[in-house]
Coordinates of C-alpha atoms in Angstrom, one line a residue:
M310 CA 23.7 -35.3 -18.3
S311 CA 26.1 -32.8 -20.0
K312 CA 29.4 -33.9 -21.4
A313 CA 31.5 -35.0 -18.4
P314 CA 33.6 -38.2 -18.7
D315 CA 33.1 -40.5 -15.8
S316 CA 36.8 -40.6 -14.9
D317 CA 37.3 -36.9 -15.2
K318 CA 37.9 -35.1 -11.9
A319 CA 37.2 -31.4 -11.3
E320 CA 40.1 -29.1 -11.7
N321 CA 40.5 -28.9 -7.9
G322 CA 40.7 -32.6 -7.6
G323 CA 37.1 -33.0 -6.4
P324 CA 34.6 -35.5 -7.5
S325 CA 33.5 -35.8 -11.1
A326 CA 30.2 -34.3 -12.4
I327 CA 28.4 -37.6 -11.8
E328 CA 30.1 -38.6 -8.5
Q329 CA 28.9 -35.5 -6.7
Y330 CA 25.3 -36.7 -7.1
L331 CA 25.9 -40.2 -5.8
V332 CA 25.3 -41.3 -2.2
K333 CA 28.6 -42.4 -0.6
D334 CA 27.2 -44.1 2.5
P335 CA 23.9 -45.8 1.7
E336 CA 23.5 -47.2 5.2
R337 CA 24.0 -43.8 6.9
F338 CA 21.7 -42.2 4.3
A339 CA 19.0 -44.7 5.0
L340 CA 19.3 -44.1 8.8
N341 CA 19.0 -40.4 8.3
M342 CA 15.9 -40.9 6.1
A343 CA 14.3 -42.7 8.9
R344 CA 15.2 -40.0 11.3
M345 CA 13.8 -37.4 8.9
I346 CA 10.5 -39.3 8.7
E347 CA 10.4 -39.4 12.5
Q348 CA 10.8 -35.6 12.7
A349 CA 8.2 -35.2 9.9
G350 CA 5.8 -37.1 12.1
K351 CA 6.4 -34.6 14.9
A352 CA 5.7 -31.8 12.5
A353 CA 2.5 -33.5 11.4
S354 CA 1.5 -33.9 15.1
A355 CA 2.2 -30.3 15.8
W356 CA -0.1 -29.4 12.9
T357 CA -2.9 -31.8 13.7
E358 CA -3.1 -31.6 17.6
P359 CA -4.4 -28.0 17.8
R360 CA -7.0 -28.9 15.2
E361 CA -8.2 -32.0 17.0
K362 CA -8.5 -29.9 20.2
G363 CA -10.6 -27.3 18.3
E364 CA -7.9 -24.6 18.9
V365 CA -7.4 -24.0 15.2
R366 CA -9.9 -23.8 12.4
D367 CA -8.6 -23.7 8.9
H368 CA -9.9 -21.3 6.3
V369 CA -7.7 -22.5 3.5
A370 CA -10.6 -23.2 1.2
E371 CA -11.5 -19.5 0.9
P372 CA -8.3 -18.2 -0.8
V373 CA -8.2 -21.3 -2.9
V374 CA -11.7 -20.7 -4.1
D375 CA -10.9 -17.1 -4.9
M376 CA -7.8 -18.2 -6.9
V377 CA -9.9 -20.8 -8.8
K378 CA -12.5 -18.1 -9.6
T379 CA -9.9 -15.7 -10.8
F380 CA -8.2 -18.3 -13.0
S381 CA -11.6 -19.3 -14.4
K382 CA -12.2 -15.7 -15.6
L383 CA -8.8 -15.8 -17.2
S384 CA -9.5 -19.1 -18.9
E385 CA -12.8 -17.8 -20.3
Y386 CA -10.9 -15.4 -22.5
W387 CA -8.3 -17.8 -23.8
L388 CA -10.6 -20.8 -24.2
G389 CA -13.6 -18.8 -25.5
D390 CA -12.0 -18.5 -28.9
P391 CA -10.4 -21.7 -30.5
Q392 CA -8.0 -19.5 -32.5
R393 CA -6.8 -17.7 -29.4
A394 CA -6.4 -21.0 -27.5
L395 CA -4.4 -22.5 -30.4
E396 CA -2.1 -19.4 -30.5
A397 CA -1.5 -19.6 -26.8
Q398 CA -0.7 -23.3 -26.9
T399 CA 1.5 -22.8 -30.0
R400 CA 3.6 -20.1 -28.1
L401 CA 4.1 -22.5 -25.2
F402 CA 5.0 -25.4 -27.5
A403 CA 7.4 -23.3 -29.5
G404 CA 9.2 -22.3 -26.2
Y405 CA 9.4 -26.0 -25.2
M406 CA 10.8 -27.0 -28.6
T407 CA 13.5 -24.3 -28.2
V408 CA 14.4 -25.7 -24.8
W409 CA 14.5 -29.2 -26.1
A410 CA 16.7 -28.2 -29.1
N411 CA 19.1 -26.4 -26.7
A412 CA 19.3 -29.5 -24.5
I413 CA 20.2 -31.7 -27.4
Q414 CA 22.8 -29.2 -28.6
K415 CA 24.4 -29.0 -25.1
V416 CA 25.1 -32.7 -24.9
N417 CA 27.0 -32.5 -28.2
P418 CA 30.6 -31.7 -27.2
N419 CA 31.3 -30.3 -30.7
A420 CA 28.3 -28.0 -30.9
E421 CA 28.4 -24.3 -30.1
A422 CA 26.7 -23.3 -26.9
P423 CA 23.1 -22.2 -27.7
Q424 CA 21.4 -19.1 -26.5
D425 CA 18.9 -19.8 -23.7
A426 CA 15.3 -19.7 -24.6
V427 CA 14.6 -17.4 -21.7
Q428 CA 16.9 -15.6 -19.3
P429 CA 16.1 -15.2 -15.6
E430 CA 14.9 -11.8 -14.6
R431 CA 17.5 -9.4 -13.3
G432 CA 18.1 -9.9 -9.6
D433 CA 16.8 -13.5 -9.7
K434 CA 19.1 -15.4 -7.3
R435 CA 17.6 -18.8 -7.7
F436 CA 19.8 -20.0 -10.5
Q437 CA 23.2 -18.8 -9.6
D438 CA 24.8 -22.2 -9.1
P439 CA 27.0 -23.0 -12.1
E440 CA 25.3 -26.4 -12.6
W441 CA 22.1 -24.6 -13.7
G442 CA 23.9 -23.8 -16.9
R443 CA 26.6 -26.4 -17.1
N444 CA 24.6 -29.5 -16.5
A445 CA 22.1 -30.3 -19.3
F446 CA 19.5 -31.8 -17.0
F447 CA 19.3 -28.9 -14.6
D448 CA 19.6 -26.4 -17.4
F449 CA 16.6 -28.1 -19.1
L450 CA 14.6 -27.8 -15.9
K451 CA 15.5 -24.2 -15.5
Q452 CA 14.6 -23.2 -19.0
A453 CA 11.4 -25.2 -19.1
Y454 CA 10.3 -23.5 -15.9
L455 CA 11.2 -20.0 -17.1
V456 CA 9.4 -20.5 -20.4
T457 CA 6.3 -21.8 -18.6
S458 CA 6.2 -19.0 -16.0
R459 CA 6.9 -16.3 -18.6
W460 CA 4.1 -17.7 -20.8
A461 CA 1.6 -17.8 -17.8
S462 CA 2.4 -14.2 -17.0
E463 CA 1.8 -13.2 -20.6
L464 CA -1.6 -14.9 -20.6
V465 CA -2.6 -12.5 -17.8
E466 CA -1.0 -9.5 -19.5
H467 CA -2.6 -10.0 -22.9
A468 CA -6.1 -11.2 -21.7
E469 CA -8.6 -8.6 -22.9
G470 CA -11.8 -7.8 -21.1
L471 CA -10.6 -8.4 -17.6
D472 CA -11.3 -5.7 -15.1
E473 CA -8.2 -4.3 -13.4
H474 CA -8.9 -6.0 -10.0
T475 CA -9.2 -9.4 -11.6
R476 CA -6.1 -8.8 -13.7
H477 CA -4.2 -7.7 -10.6
K478 CA -5.3 -10.9 -8.7
A479 CA -4.5 -13.2 -11.6
S480 CA -1.0 -11.7 -12.0
F481 CA -0.5 -12.1 -8.2
Y482 CA -1.7 -15.7 -8.1
V483 CA 0.3 -16.7 -11.2
K484 CA 3.4 -15.3 -9.5
Q485 CA 2.7 -17.2 -6.3
V486 CA 2.2 -20.5 -8.2
S487 CA 5.3 -19.8 -10.3
N488 CA 7.4 -19.1 -7.2
A489 CA 6.1 -22.2 -5.5
I490 CA 6.8 -24.7 -8.3
A491 CA 10.3 -23.4 -9.2
P492 CA 12.8 -26.3 -9.5
S493 CA 15.0 -24.5 -7.1
N494 CA 12.5 -25.4 -4.3
F495 CA 13.0 -29.2 -4.6
I496 CA 15.9 -31.3 -3.6
L497 CA 16.0 -33.5 -6.7
T498 CA 15.7 -30.6 -9.1
N499 CA 18.1 -28.2 -7.4
P500 CA 21.8 -29.1 -8.0
E501 CA 23.0 -27.3 -4.9
L502 CA 20.4 -28.9 -2.6
F503 CA 21.1 -32.3 -4.3
R504 CA 24.8 -32.1 -3.6
E505 CA 24.4 -30.9 0.0
T506 CA 22.0 -33.8 0.7
V507 CA 24.3 -36.4 -0.8
A508 CA 27.4 -34.9 0.9
S509 CA 25.8 -34.9 4.3
N510 CA 24.0 -38.3 3.8
G511 CA 20.7 -36.6 4.4
E512 CA 21.6 -35.0 7.7
N513 CA 20.4 -31.6 6.4
L514 CA 16.9 -33.0 5.9
V515 CA 16.9 -34.3 9.5
R516 CA 17.8 -30.9 10.8
G517 CA 15.3 -29.3 8.4
M518 CA 12.3 -31.5 9.6
K519 CA 13.2 -30.8 13.2
M520 CA 13.1 -27.0 12.5
L521 CA 9.8 -27.4 10.6
A522 CA 8.3 -29.2 13.6
E523 CA 9.5 -26.5 16.0
D524 CA 8.2 -23.7 13.7
I525 CA 4.7 -25.3 13.5
A526 CA 4.6 -25.7 17.2
A527 CA 5.7 -22.1 17.7
G528 CA 2.8 -21.1 15.4
R529 CA 0.4 -23.2 17.5
G530 CA -0.6 -25.3 14.5
D531 CA 0.3 -22.9 11.7
L532 CA 3.7 -22.5 10.2
K533 CA 5.6 -19.6 11.8
L534 CA 8.3 -19.3 9.2
R535 CA 11.7 -18.6 10.8
Q536 CA 13.4 -15.8 8.9
A537 CA 16.2 -15.0 11.3
D538 CA 17.9 -16.1 14.5
Y539 CA 15.8 -14.2 17.0
T540 CA 17.7 -15.3 20.2
P541 CA 20.2 -12.4 20.2
F542 CA 17.4 -9.8 20.4
E543 CA 15.5 -8.5 23.4
I544 CA 13.0 -5.6 23.3
G545 CA 14.2 -2.9 25.6
K546 CA 17.8 -4.2 25.6
N547 CA 19.2 -4.1 22.1
I548 CA 15.8 -3.5 20.2
A549 CA 13.7 -0.5 21.0
S550 CA 16.3 0.7 23.4
T551 CA 16.0 4.5 23.3
P552 CA 15.5 5.6 26.9
G553 CA 12.2 7.1 27.9
K554 CA 9.1 6.6 30.1
V555 CA 5.6 5.5 29.6
I556 CA 3.5 8.5 30.6
G557 CA 0.0 7.2 29.7
R558 CA -1.9 4.0 29.1
S559 CA -5.4 3.4 27.6
D560 CA -7.2 0.3 26.4
V561 CA -5.6 0.5 23.0
A562 CA -2.3 2.5 23.5
E563 CA 0.6 3.4 25.7
I564 CA 2.1 6.8 25.2
I565 CA 5.9 6.9 25.5
Q566 CA 8.0 10.1 26.1
Y567 CA 11.7 9.8 25.3
D568 CA 14.5 11.4 27.3
P569 CA 16.0 14.5 25.6
A570 CA 19.5 14.5 24.1
T571 CA 20.0 18.3 23.8
E572 CA 19.9 21.2 26.2
T573 CA 17.1 22.9 24.3
V574 CA 14.4 21.5 22.2
L575 CA 11.8 22.6 19.6
K576 CA 8.9 24.2 21.4
R577 CA 6.5 22.0 19.4
P578 CA 6.6 18.4 20.6
L579 CA 6.6 15.5 18.1
L580 CA 3.9 12.8 18.3
I581 CA 4.4 9.7 16.2
C582 CA 1.4 7.5 15.2
P583 CA 2.8 4.2 13.9
P584 CA 0.9 1.4 12.2
W585 CA -0.7 -1.2 14.4
I586 CA 0.2 -3.8 11.8
N587 CA 3.5 -4.8 13.3
K588 CA 5.0 -2.6 16.0
F589 CA 6.3 0.9 16.4
Y590 CA 10.0 -0.1 17.0
I591 CA 10.6 -0.2 13.3
L592 CA 11.5 3.4 14.0
D593 CA 13.8 2.4 16.9
L594 CA 15.5 -0.9 15.8
N595 CA 18.9 0.0 17.1
P596 CA 20.8 3.2 17.9
Q597 CA 22.3 3.4 14.3
K598 CA 19.0 3.0 12.5
S599 CA 16.6 4.7 15.0
F600 CA 14.6 7.5 13.5
I601 CA 13.3 8.2 17.1
R602 CA 16.8 8.6 18.5
W603 CA 17.9 10.7 15.6
A604 CA 14.9 13.0 16.0
I605 CA 15.7 13.4 19.7
E606 CA 19.2 14.4 18.7
Q607 CA 17.8 17.1 16.4
G608 CA 16.0 18.7 19.3
H609 CA 12.6 17.1 19.2
T610 CA 10.6 16.1 22.3
V611 CA 9.5 12.8 20.9
F612 CA 6.3 11.0 21.9
V613 CA 5.2 7.7 20.4
I614 CA 1.9 5.7 20.4
S615 CA 2.6 2.1 21.2
W616 CA -0.6 0.2 20.2
I617 CA -2.0 -2.7 22.1
N618 CA -1.7 -6.2 20.6
P619 CA -5.4 -6.8 20.7
D620 CA -7.3 -9.8 22.0
E621 CA -10.9 -10.8 22.6
R622 CA -11.5 -7.6 24.7
H623 CA -10.8 -5.3 21.8
G624 CA -13.0 -6.8 19.1
A625 CA -15.4 -3.9 19.1
K626 CA -12.7 -1.2 19.0
G627 CA -13.0 0.6 15.7
W628 CA -11.3 3.6 14.2
E629 CA -13.1 6.0 16.4
A630 CA -11.8 4.2 19.5
Y631 CA -8.3 4.2 18.0
I632 CA -8.6 8.0 17.4
R633 CA -10.1 8.8 20.8
E634 CA -8.1 6.3 22.9
G635 CA -4.9 6.4 20.8
L636 CA -4.2 9.6 18.9
Q637 CA -6.3 12.1 20.9
F638 CA -5.2 10.4 24.1
G639 CA -1.7 10.9 22.9
L640 CA -2.3 14.6 22.3
D641 CA -3.7 14.9 25.8
M642 CA -0.6 13.3 27.3
V643 CA 1.7 15.5 25.3
E644 CA -0.2 18.6 26.6
K645 CA -0.1 17.3 30.2
A646 CA 3.6 16.4 30.0
T647 CA 4.8 19.6 28.3
G648 CA 2.0 22.2 28.6
E649 CA 2.1 22.6 24.8
K650 CA -1.1 22.8 22.7
E651 CA 0.8 22.9 19.4
V652 CA 2.2 19.6 18.1
N653 CA 3.9 18.2 15.1
A654 CA 2.6 14.8 14.1
I655 CA 3.9 11.9 12.1
G656 CA 1.8 9.0 10.8
Y657 CA 3.4 5.9 9.2
C658 CA 1.5 3.6 6.7
V659 CA -2.0 2.7 8.2
G660 CA -1.0 4.9 11.2
G661 CA -0.8 7.8 8.7
T662 CA -4.2 6.9 7.2
L663 CA -5.7 7.0 10.7
L664 CA -3.9 10.3 11.3
G665 CA -5.4 11.7 8.1
A666 CA -8.9 10.6 9.0
A667 CA -8.4 11.9 12.6
L668 CA -7.2 15.3 11.3
A669 CA -10.3 15.6 9.2
L670 CA -12.5 14.7 12.2
L671 CA -10.7 17.0 14.6
A672 CA -10.9 19.9 12.2
Q673 CA -14.7 19.6 12.3
E674 CA -14.7 19.3 16.1
G675 CA -12.4 22.3 16.6
D676 CA -9.4 20.4 17.9
H677 CA -6.5 22.2 16.2
R678 CA -3.5 21.1 18.3
I679 CA -1.7 19.3 15.5
K680 CA 0.0 22.1 13.5
S681 CA 1.9 20.1 10.9
A682 CA 1.4 16.6 9.7
T683 CA 4.1 14.2 8.2
F684 CA 3.0 11.1 6.4
F685 CA 5.4 8.2 5.9
T686 CA 4.4 5.9 2.9
T687 CA 0.7 6.6 3.6
Q688 CA -2.3 6.2 1.4
V689 CA -5.4 8.4 1.8
D690 CA -6.6 7.5 -1.7
F691 CA -6.7 3.9 -2.6
T692 CA -7.5 4.1 -6.3
Y693 CA -4.0 2.8 -7.2
A694 CA -3.3 1.0 -3.9
G695 CA -0.5 -1.5 -3.8
D696 CA -0.5 -5.3 -3.9
L697 CA -2.5 -5.7 -0.7
K698 CA -5.5 -4.8 -2.8
V699 CA -5.3 -8.3 -4.2
F700 CA -6.8 -9.5 -0.9
V701 CA -9.7 -7.1 -0.9
D702 CA -13.0 -7.6 -2.6
E703 CA -16.5 -8.1 -1.2
D704 CA -16.1 -11.9 -1.0
Q705 CA -12.7 -11.8 0.6
V706 CA -13.6 -9.1 3.1
T707 CA -16.7 -11.0 4.1
A708 CA -14.6 -14.1 4.6
V709 CA -12.1 -12.2 6.8
E710 CA -15.0 -10.7 8.8
R711 CA -16.5 -14.1 9.3
S712 CA -13.1 -15.4 10.5
M713 CA -12.6 -12.5 12.9
S714 CA -16.1 -12.9 14.4
E715 CA -15.0 -16.1 16.1
K716 CA -12.5 -14.5 18.4
G717 CA -12.9 -10.8 17.9
Y718 CA -9.6 -10.4 16.1
L719 CA -7.6 -11.6 13.1
E720 CA -4.6 -13.8 14.0
G721 CA -1.3 -12.0 13.5
T722 CA 0.1 -14.9 11.5
K723 CA -2.6 -14.2 8.8
M724 CA -1.4 -10.7 8.2
A725 CA 2.3 -11.8 8.4
T726 CA 1.6 -14.4 5.8
A727 CA -0.2 -11.9 3.5
F728 CA 2.8 -9.4 3.7
N729 CA 5.3 -12.2 3.1
M730 CA 3.3 -13.4 0.1
L731 CA 3.7 -9.9 -1.5
R732 CA 7.4 -10.8 -1.8
S733 CA 7.3 -14.5 -1.6
G734 CA 10.4 -14.8 -3.7
D735 CA 12.4 -12.9 -1.0
L736 CA 10.5 -13.6 2.2
I737 CA 9.2 -17.2 1.9
W738 CA 10.9 -19.6 -0.4
P739 CA 14.6 -18.7 0.3
Y740 CA 13.8 -19.4 4.0
V741 CA 11.9 -22.6 3.2
I742 CA 15.0 -23.8 1.3
N743 CA 17.5 -22.6 3.9
N744 CA 15.7 -23.8 7.0
Y745 CA 13.8 -27.0 6.0
M746 CA 16.0 -28.4 3.2
R747 CA 19.5 -27.3 4.0
G748 CA 18.7 -27.5 7.7
K749 CA 20.6 -24.2 8.4
E750 CA 19.7 -21.7 11.1
P751 CA 19.0 -18.3 9.6
L752 CA 21.3 -15.5 10.7
P753 CA 20.4 -12.8 13.2
F754 CA 18.8 -9.8 11.6
D755 CA 17.0 -7.1 13.6
L756 CA 14.7 -6.1 10.8
L757 CA 13.5 -9.6 10.3
Y758 CA 13.0 -10.0 14.1
W759 CA 10.7 -7.0 13.9
N760 CA 9.0 -8.5 10.8
S761 CA 8.3 -11.7 12.7
D762 CA 6.8 -9.8 15.7
S763 CA 3.4 -9.9 14.2
T764 CA 0.3 -8.3 15.7
R765 CA -3.4 -9.3 15.8
M766 CA -6.0 -7.0 14.2
A767 CA -9.1 -6.0 16.2
A768 CA -12.2 -7.1 14.3
A769 CA -14.0 -3.7 14.2
N770 CA -10.8 -1.8 13.4
H771 CA -9.7 -4.1 10.6
S772 CA -13.1 -4.4 9.0
F773 CA -13.5 -0.6 9.0
Y774 CA -10.1 -0.2 7.4
L775 CA -10.7 -2.8 4.6
R776 CA -14.1 -1.5 3.7
N777 CA -13.6 2.2 4.0
C778 CA -10.2 2.4 2.5
Y779 CA -9.4 -0.5 0.1
L780 CA -12.9 -1.5 -0.8
E781 CA -14.9 1.7 -1.0
N782 CA -12.2 4.4 -0.9
N783 CA -14.4 6.5 1.3
L784 CA -11.7 8.8 2.9
S785 CA -10.6 10.5 -0.4
R786 CA -14.2 10.5 -1.6
G787 CA -15.3 12.5 1.4
A788 CA -17.7 9.7 2.4
M789 CA -16.0 8.2 5.5
E790 CA -18.2 8.4 8.6
L791 CA -16.6 8.9 12.1
A792 CA -18.2 9.9 15.3
G793 CA -21.5 10.7 13.5
R794 CA -19.7 13.0 11.1
T795 CA -18.8 12.7 7.4
V796 CA -15.2 13.7 7.2
S797 CA -13.3 15.4 4.4
L798 CA -9.6 15.6 3.8
A799 CA -10.2 19.1 2.4
D800 CA -10.7 20.3 6.0
I801 CA -7.0 19.5 6.6
T802 CA -5.4 22.9 6.0
I803 CA -2.2 22.5 8.0
P804 CA 1.1 22.0 6.2
V805 CA 1.7 18.4 5.1
Y806 CA 5.0 16.6 4.4
N807 CA 4.0 13.6 2.3
L808 CA 6.8 11.0 1.9
A809 CA 6.6 8.2 -0.6
T810 CA 9.2 5.6 -1.6
K811 CA 10.1 4.6 -5.2
E812 CA 9.8 0.8 -4.9
D813 CA 6.9 0.6 -2.4
H814 CA 4.6 -2.3 -3.1
I815 CA 2.3 -1.5 -0.2
A816 CA 1.8 2.3 -0.7
P817 CA 3.0 2.9 -4.3
A818 CA 4.6 6.3 -4.9
L819 CA 1.9 7.1 -7.5
S820 CA -0.9 6.4 -5.0
V821 CA 0.8 8.7 -2.4
F822 CA 1.3 11.4 -5.0
L823 CA -2.4 11.3 -6.1
G824 CA -3.5 11.3 -2.5
S825 CA -1.8 14.7 -2.0
R826 CA -4.4 16.5 -4.1
F827 CA -7.1 15.8 -1.5
F828 CA -5.6 17.8 1.4
G829 CA -6.8 21.4 1.8
G830 CA -3.4 23.0 2.5
D831 CA 0.1 23.0 1.2
V832 CA 1.7 19.6 0.5
E833 CA 5.4 18.9 0.3
Y834 CA 5.7 15.7 -1.7
V835 CA 9.0 13.8 -1.4
M836 CA 9.9 10.5 -2.9
A837 CA 12.7 8.5 -1.4
G838 CA 14.6 5.6 -2.9
S839 CA 14.1 2.0 -2.0
G840 CA 10.9 0.6 -0.5
H841 CA 8.3 0.7 2.3
I842 CA 10.7 0.1 5.1
A843 CA 14.3 0.7 3.8
G844 CA 13.3 3.9 2.2
V845 CA 11.9 5.3 5.4
V846 CA 14.5 3.9 7.9
N847 CA 17.5 5.4 6.1
P848 CA 19.7 7.4 8.5
P849 CA 21.9 10.1 7.1
A850 CA 25.1 8.4 8.4
A851 CA 24.4 5.4 6.2
K852 CA 24.8 7.5 3.0
K853 CA 22.4 5.2 1.1
Y854 CA 19.8 5.7 -1.6
Q855 CA 18.4 9.2 -2.6
Y856 CA 15.3 11.3 -2.6
W857 CA 13.5 13.5 -5.1
T858 CA 11.9 16.9 -4.5
G859 CA 10.0 19.1 -6.9
G860 CA 7.1 21.3 -7.4
K861 CA 3.6 20.9 -6.1
P862 CA 2.2 17.3 -6.4
V863 CA -0.3 18.1 -9.2
G864 CA -0.8 16.9 -12.7
D865 CA 0.9 13.8 -14.1
F866 CA 3.2 11.8 -11.7
N867 CA 5.7 10.9 -14.3
A868 CA 6.0 14.5 -15.4
W869 CA 6.6 15.5 -11.8
L870 CA 9.3 12.9 -11.4
A871 CA 11.0 13.9 -14.7
A872 CA 11.3 17.5 -13.5
A873 CA 12.1 16.6 -9.9
H874 CA 15.6 17.2 -8.4
E875 CA 17.5 14.2 -7.1
H876 CA 19.4 14.4 -3.9
Q877 CA 21.9 11.8 -2.7
G878 CA 21.4 10.2 0.8
S879 CA 18.7 10.4 3.4
W880 CA 15.5 12.5 3.2
W881 CA 15.7 12.9 7.1
T882 CA 17.7 16.1 6.9
H883 CA 15.3 17.6 4.3
W884 CA 12.4 16.8 6.6
Q885 CA 14.1 18.4 9.6
H886 CA 14.6 21.7 7.6
W887 CA 10.9 21.5 6.6
I888 CA 9.9 21.1 10.3
E889 CA 12.1 24.0 11.4
N890 CA 10.6 26.2 8.7
Q891 CA 7.2 25.6 10.3
D892 CA 8.3 26.7 13.8
N893 CA 11.9 27.0 15.1
I894 CA 11.3 28.3 18.6
H895 CA 13.3 26.5 21.2
V896 CA 12.7 25.9 24.9
P897 CA 14.7 24.1 27.7
A898 CA 14.7 20.3 27.3
R899 CA 11.8 18.4 28.9
K900 CA 12.5 15.3 30.9
P901 CA 9.8 12.7 31.3
G902 CA 8.1 12.7 34.7
K903 CA 8.8 16.3 35.6
R904 CA 5.2 17.3 35.3
M905 CA 3.4 14.0 35.8
K906 CA 3.8 10.5 37.2
T907 CA 5.3 7.9 34.8
L908 CA 4.1 4.3 34.4
G909 CA 7.4 2.6 33.7
D910 CA 10.4 2.6 31.4
A911 CA 10.2 2.7 27.6
P912 CA 9.4 0.8 25.5
G913 CA 6.5 -0.2 27.8
T914 CA 4.5 -3.3 28.2
Y915 CA 2.2 -3.4 25.2
V916 CA 5.0 -3.8 22.7
K917 CA 6.3 -6.9 24.5
V918 CA 3.1 -9.0 24.0
R919 CA 3.9 -11.5 21.3
V920 CA 1.5 -13.8 19.4

């Protein structure tokens, strides 16, 4: 321990540095440990029971095998040359020696405080407690961990001869392992958790194990990590609450038309094609954040596709079905509800990729109802796809297809886990610590409620997406086959508004930029601040972030960005001006149900199916 006389009290009269880590009531602590073990047994039962009944089959071996294969390729480089191996070990040993020397110096009350061997990265919130620097034991753990994780990352970075996909995977797996073994994740090596456990005599662990058992039961044998208090939210009440009507329903989609908020509206209706990974109400979280509500207030007649949460019945529904029974069905409903044959369309993420493929197909088929297309954080070229590409190679896609063949769909928890792993330092481990070690309920948060509302993936749909986009990049290569045709993005000659976000880890700004070159018409490329969600859902009233506009998206991305003009605030108003420049004719507002029978109130029934 660092210099702290046993009799010394903290300045505020609290316990000494040593006393705060001592159990005050051993009998009560032992009782709580027994209660914790009881709750742990319930958690184990919640995990094993569905497996004993055959309701859950584990596929844990497949990602573990892939990780081992990836690390084996990395090891081949460093162990293939004794000199390289010695240099790598020497760097790690030198780092440890620095940590050890610092630890010795810190217990010497007369020595000057040494410089840390490694500093946490900017924004790392794991080591904010003062004891991580003040206490020699915890400081030693922190520095040893940071030295090791930094060294492991550099092994990947400096390994020669690795193909980019293997390097990407190795970097990802190293990060996952590093995040998992951080001393902040364990009670005895995290000063804050240690103090809380001692102060409560272990009651935090009892609550934590109880929550763990509940979350495994909620996941029907898999952990459904609780990221927020979900109880205050109800879809249709305070989530996805913009008023409207369901005007159409197919096997894969409901079409929602929203009530107008202005006396006149743009003549061209607006049809939104959201992703089917998660649900459409990311664009309608609440009245303050809702892009849908804002667009209505700007004079749009807004229609949204609400995708089905698929089950066994939808296993054979591929991209053609989602185009015919989703996007084209939506166009038919728009025309029936308004009489209009000219429409503005928006596609978000994979919904945008589907929109791009559909536009290429419909151009060949002579369906020209969509007159402008807006893409939110959408990839049509996957050469420089984001971190999800880590999960896509022939072996992994084949394993996913084998898993999906059992039920006709991929469990929603699988995709949710994959997305959470992309930012495990933010979306997994802080909640593991807060929920299961501190035993604290997370706070209400509408965005995390949406994030937890995961969706299944229909087998044919997901397989087509993984193979044609991530694995083979067929859409931008002009090799994607739909409805017996080979489609080309060059056939899309309508105006395109292509929105990227600067910190996107799913659809990187570079990838979106390069995808712009494949369209056959004019493209307005805009880059917003923040990431895949916050950069899109950024209402003007919030006065947050910024966006960049510039010339045509050609040439070098960094050169484009260096010459681009930065604007403060939301890109929404810029998009609205762009839309109005396409066609600014107004007509009297249209109310749902005036021209056709409605099927119920927004947000409909499909969106309420949870997994």
